XYZ file of N, CA and C in Angstrom:
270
model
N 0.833 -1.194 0.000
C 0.000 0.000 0.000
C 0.873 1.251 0.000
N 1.999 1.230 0.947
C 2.898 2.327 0.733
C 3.308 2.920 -0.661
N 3.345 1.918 -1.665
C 3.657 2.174 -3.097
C 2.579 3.153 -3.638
N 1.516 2.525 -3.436
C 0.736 3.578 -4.310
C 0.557 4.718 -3.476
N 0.399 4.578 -2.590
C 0.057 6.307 -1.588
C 1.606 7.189 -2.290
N 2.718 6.661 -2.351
C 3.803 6.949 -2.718
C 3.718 7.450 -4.681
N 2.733 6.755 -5.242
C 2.291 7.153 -6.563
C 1.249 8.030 -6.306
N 0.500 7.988 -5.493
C -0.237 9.209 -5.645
C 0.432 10.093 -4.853
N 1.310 10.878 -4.570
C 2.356 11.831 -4.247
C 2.807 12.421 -5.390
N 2.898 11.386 -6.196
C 3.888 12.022 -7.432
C 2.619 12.638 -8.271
N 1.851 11.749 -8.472
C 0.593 12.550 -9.572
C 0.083 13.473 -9.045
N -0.193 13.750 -7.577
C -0.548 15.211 -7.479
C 0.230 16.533 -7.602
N 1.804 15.800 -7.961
C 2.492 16.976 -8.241
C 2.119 17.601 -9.761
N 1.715 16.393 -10.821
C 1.839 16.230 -12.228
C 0.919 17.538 -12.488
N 1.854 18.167 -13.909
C 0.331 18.991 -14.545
C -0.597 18.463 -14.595
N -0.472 17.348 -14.762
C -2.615 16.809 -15.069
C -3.039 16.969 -14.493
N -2.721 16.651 -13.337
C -3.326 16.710 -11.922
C -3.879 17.855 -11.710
N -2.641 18.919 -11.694
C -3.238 20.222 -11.753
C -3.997 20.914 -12.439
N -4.314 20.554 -13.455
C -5.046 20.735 -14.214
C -6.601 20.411 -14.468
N -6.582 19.025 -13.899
C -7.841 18.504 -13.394
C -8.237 19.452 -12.027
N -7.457 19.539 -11.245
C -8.286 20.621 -10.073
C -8.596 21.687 -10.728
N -8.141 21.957 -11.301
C -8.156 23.824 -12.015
C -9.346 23.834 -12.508
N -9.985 22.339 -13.322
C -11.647 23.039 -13.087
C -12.373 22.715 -12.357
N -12.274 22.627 -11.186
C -12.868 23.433 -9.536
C -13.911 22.458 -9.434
N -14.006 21.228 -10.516
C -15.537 20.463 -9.943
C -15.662 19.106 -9.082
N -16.063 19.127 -8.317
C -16.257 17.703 -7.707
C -16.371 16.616 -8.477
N -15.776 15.271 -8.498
C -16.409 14.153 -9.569
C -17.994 13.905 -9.355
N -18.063 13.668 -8.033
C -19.451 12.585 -7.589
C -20.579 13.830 -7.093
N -20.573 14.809 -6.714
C -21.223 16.083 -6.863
C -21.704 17.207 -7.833
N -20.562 17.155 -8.514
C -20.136 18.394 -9.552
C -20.314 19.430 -9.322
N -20.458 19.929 -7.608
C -20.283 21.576 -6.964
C -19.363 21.827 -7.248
N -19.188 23.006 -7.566
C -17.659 24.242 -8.026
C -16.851 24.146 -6.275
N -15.482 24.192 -6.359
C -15.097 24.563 -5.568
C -13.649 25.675 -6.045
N -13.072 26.205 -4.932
C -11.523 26.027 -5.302
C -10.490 25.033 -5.457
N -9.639 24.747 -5.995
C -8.668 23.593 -6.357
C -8.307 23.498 -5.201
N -7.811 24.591 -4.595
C -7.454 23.895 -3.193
C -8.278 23.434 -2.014
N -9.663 22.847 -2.044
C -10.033 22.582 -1.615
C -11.112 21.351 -1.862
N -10.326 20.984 -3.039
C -10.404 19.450 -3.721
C -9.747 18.587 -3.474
N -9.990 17.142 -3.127
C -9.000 16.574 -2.745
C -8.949 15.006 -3.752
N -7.736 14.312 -3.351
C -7.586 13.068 -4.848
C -8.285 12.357 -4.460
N -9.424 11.573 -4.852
C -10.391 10.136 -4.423
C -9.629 9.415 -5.194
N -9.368 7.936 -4.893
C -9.386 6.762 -5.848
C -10.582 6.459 -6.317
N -11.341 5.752 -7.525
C -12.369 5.781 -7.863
C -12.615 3.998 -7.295
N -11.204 3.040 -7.334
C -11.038 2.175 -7.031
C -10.354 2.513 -5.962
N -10.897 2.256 -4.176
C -9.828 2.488 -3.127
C -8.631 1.506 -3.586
N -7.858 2.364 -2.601
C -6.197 1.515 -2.150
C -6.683 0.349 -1.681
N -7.190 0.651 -0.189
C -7.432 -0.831 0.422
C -8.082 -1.960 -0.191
N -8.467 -1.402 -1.455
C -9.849 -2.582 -1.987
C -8.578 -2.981 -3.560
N -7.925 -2.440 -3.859
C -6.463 -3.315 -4.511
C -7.085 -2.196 -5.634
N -7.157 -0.996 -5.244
C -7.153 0.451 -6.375
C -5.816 0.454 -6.816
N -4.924 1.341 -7.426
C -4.104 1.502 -8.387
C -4.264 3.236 -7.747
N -3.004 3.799 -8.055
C -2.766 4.900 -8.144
C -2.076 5.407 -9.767
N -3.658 5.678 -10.545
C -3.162 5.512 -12.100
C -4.229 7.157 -12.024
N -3.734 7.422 -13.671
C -4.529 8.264 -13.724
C -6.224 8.407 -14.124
N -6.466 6.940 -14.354
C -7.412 6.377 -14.807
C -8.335 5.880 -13.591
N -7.676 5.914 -12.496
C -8.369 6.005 -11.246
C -8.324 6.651 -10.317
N -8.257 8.033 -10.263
C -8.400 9.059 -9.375
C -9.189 10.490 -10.115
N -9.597 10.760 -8.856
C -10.774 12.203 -9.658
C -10.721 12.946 -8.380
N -10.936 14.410 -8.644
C -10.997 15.307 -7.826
C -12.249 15.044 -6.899
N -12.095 15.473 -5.768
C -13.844 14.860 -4.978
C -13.301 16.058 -3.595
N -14.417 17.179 -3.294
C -14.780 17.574 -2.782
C -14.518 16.825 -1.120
N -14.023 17.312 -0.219
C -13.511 16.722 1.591
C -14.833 16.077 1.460
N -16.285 16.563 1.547
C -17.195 15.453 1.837
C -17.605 14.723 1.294
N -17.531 14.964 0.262
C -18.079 13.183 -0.909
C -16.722 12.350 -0.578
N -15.355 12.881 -0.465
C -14.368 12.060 -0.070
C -14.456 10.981 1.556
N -14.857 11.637 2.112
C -14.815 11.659 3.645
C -16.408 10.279 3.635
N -17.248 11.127 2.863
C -18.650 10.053 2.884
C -18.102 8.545 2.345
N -17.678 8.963 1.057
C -17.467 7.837 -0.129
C -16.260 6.604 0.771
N -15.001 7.165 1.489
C -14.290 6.362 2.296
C -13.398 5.305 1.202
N -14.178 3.798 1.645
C -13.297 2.958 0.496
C -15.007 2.537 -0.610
N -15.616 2.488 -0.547
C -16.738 2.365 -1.183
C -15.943 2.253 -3.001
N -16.554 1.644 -3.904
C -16.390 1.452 -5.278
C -17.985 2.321 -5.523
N -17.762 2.657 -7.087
C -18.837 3.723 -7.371
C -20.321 2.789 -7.452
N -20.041 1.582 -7.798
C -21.811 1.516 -7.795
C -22.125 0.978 -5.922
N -21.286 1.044 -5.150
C -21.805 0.770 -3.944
C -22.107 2.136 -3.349
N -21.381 3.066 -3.430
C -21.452 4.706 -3.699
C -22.972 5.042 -3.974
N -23.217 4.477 -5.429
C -24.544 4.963 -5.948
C -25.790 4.589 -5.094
N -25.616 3.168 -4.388
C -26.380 2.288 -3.598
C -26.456 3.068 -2.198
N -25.331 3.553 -1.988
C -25.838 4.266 -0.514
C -26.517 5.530 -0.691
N -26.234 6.328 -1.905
C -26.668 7.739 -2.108
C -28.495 7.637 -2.313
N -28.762 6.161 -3.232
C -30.015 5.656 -2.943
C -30.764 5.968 -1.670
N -30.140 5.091 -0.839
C -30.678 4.762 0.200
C -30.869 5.797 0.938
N -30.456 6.719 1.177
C -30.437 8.245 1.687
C -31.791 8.989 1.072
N -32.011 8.528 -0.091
C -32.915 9.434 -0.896
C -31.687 10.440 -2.089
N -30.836 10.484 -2.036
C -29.712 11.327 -2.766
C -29.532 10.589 -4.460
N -29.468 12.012 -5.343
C -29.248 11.534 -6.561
C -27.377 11.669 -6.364
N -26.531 11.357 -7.188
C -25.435 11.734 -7.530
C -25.233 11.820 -9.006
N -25.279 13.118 -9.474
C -25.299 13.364 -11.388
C -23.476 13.394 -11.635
N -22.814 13.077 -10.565
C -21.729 12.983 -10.945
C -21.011 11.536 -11.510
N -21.380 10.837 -11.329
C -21.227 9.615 -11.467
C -21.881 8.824 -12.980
């Protein structure tokens, strides 16, 4: 696990990266924020054998991050259900 937390270090340095924050949107929300106050989700967690690629990480807002945890997106979609919550980000 150290490896990839250690790959995602490096990609948040990457222009893409930066670049992906720069337009300010949440993945699983799509509220505007500031970049700096976006943070990297895996779309596939670490703990669940995610990858630190660029093909699996998206900008996500502290609370869709903080909610979402290790969750995969259609278990994501299943809890936002259950709440009554749409997610048009997804």
């Amino acid at each position: 696990m150290g490896r990839e937390r250690q790959k995602a270090r490096v990609l948040r340095q990457s222009e893409w990266w930066k670049r992906r924050l720069a337009r300010g949107t949440c993945h699983y929300c799509n509220r505007s924020f500031p970049p700096r106050e976006l943070t990297m989700d895996h779309i596939a967690p670490i703990v669940r054998g995610g990858k630190s690629t660029k093909g699996n990480v998206v900008p996500a807002c502290k609370e869709c991050n903080t909610r979402k945890k290790y969750l995969f997106p259609v278990e994501w979609e299943e809890y936002l259900s259950s709440i009554g919550k749409e997610n048009p980000g997804l």
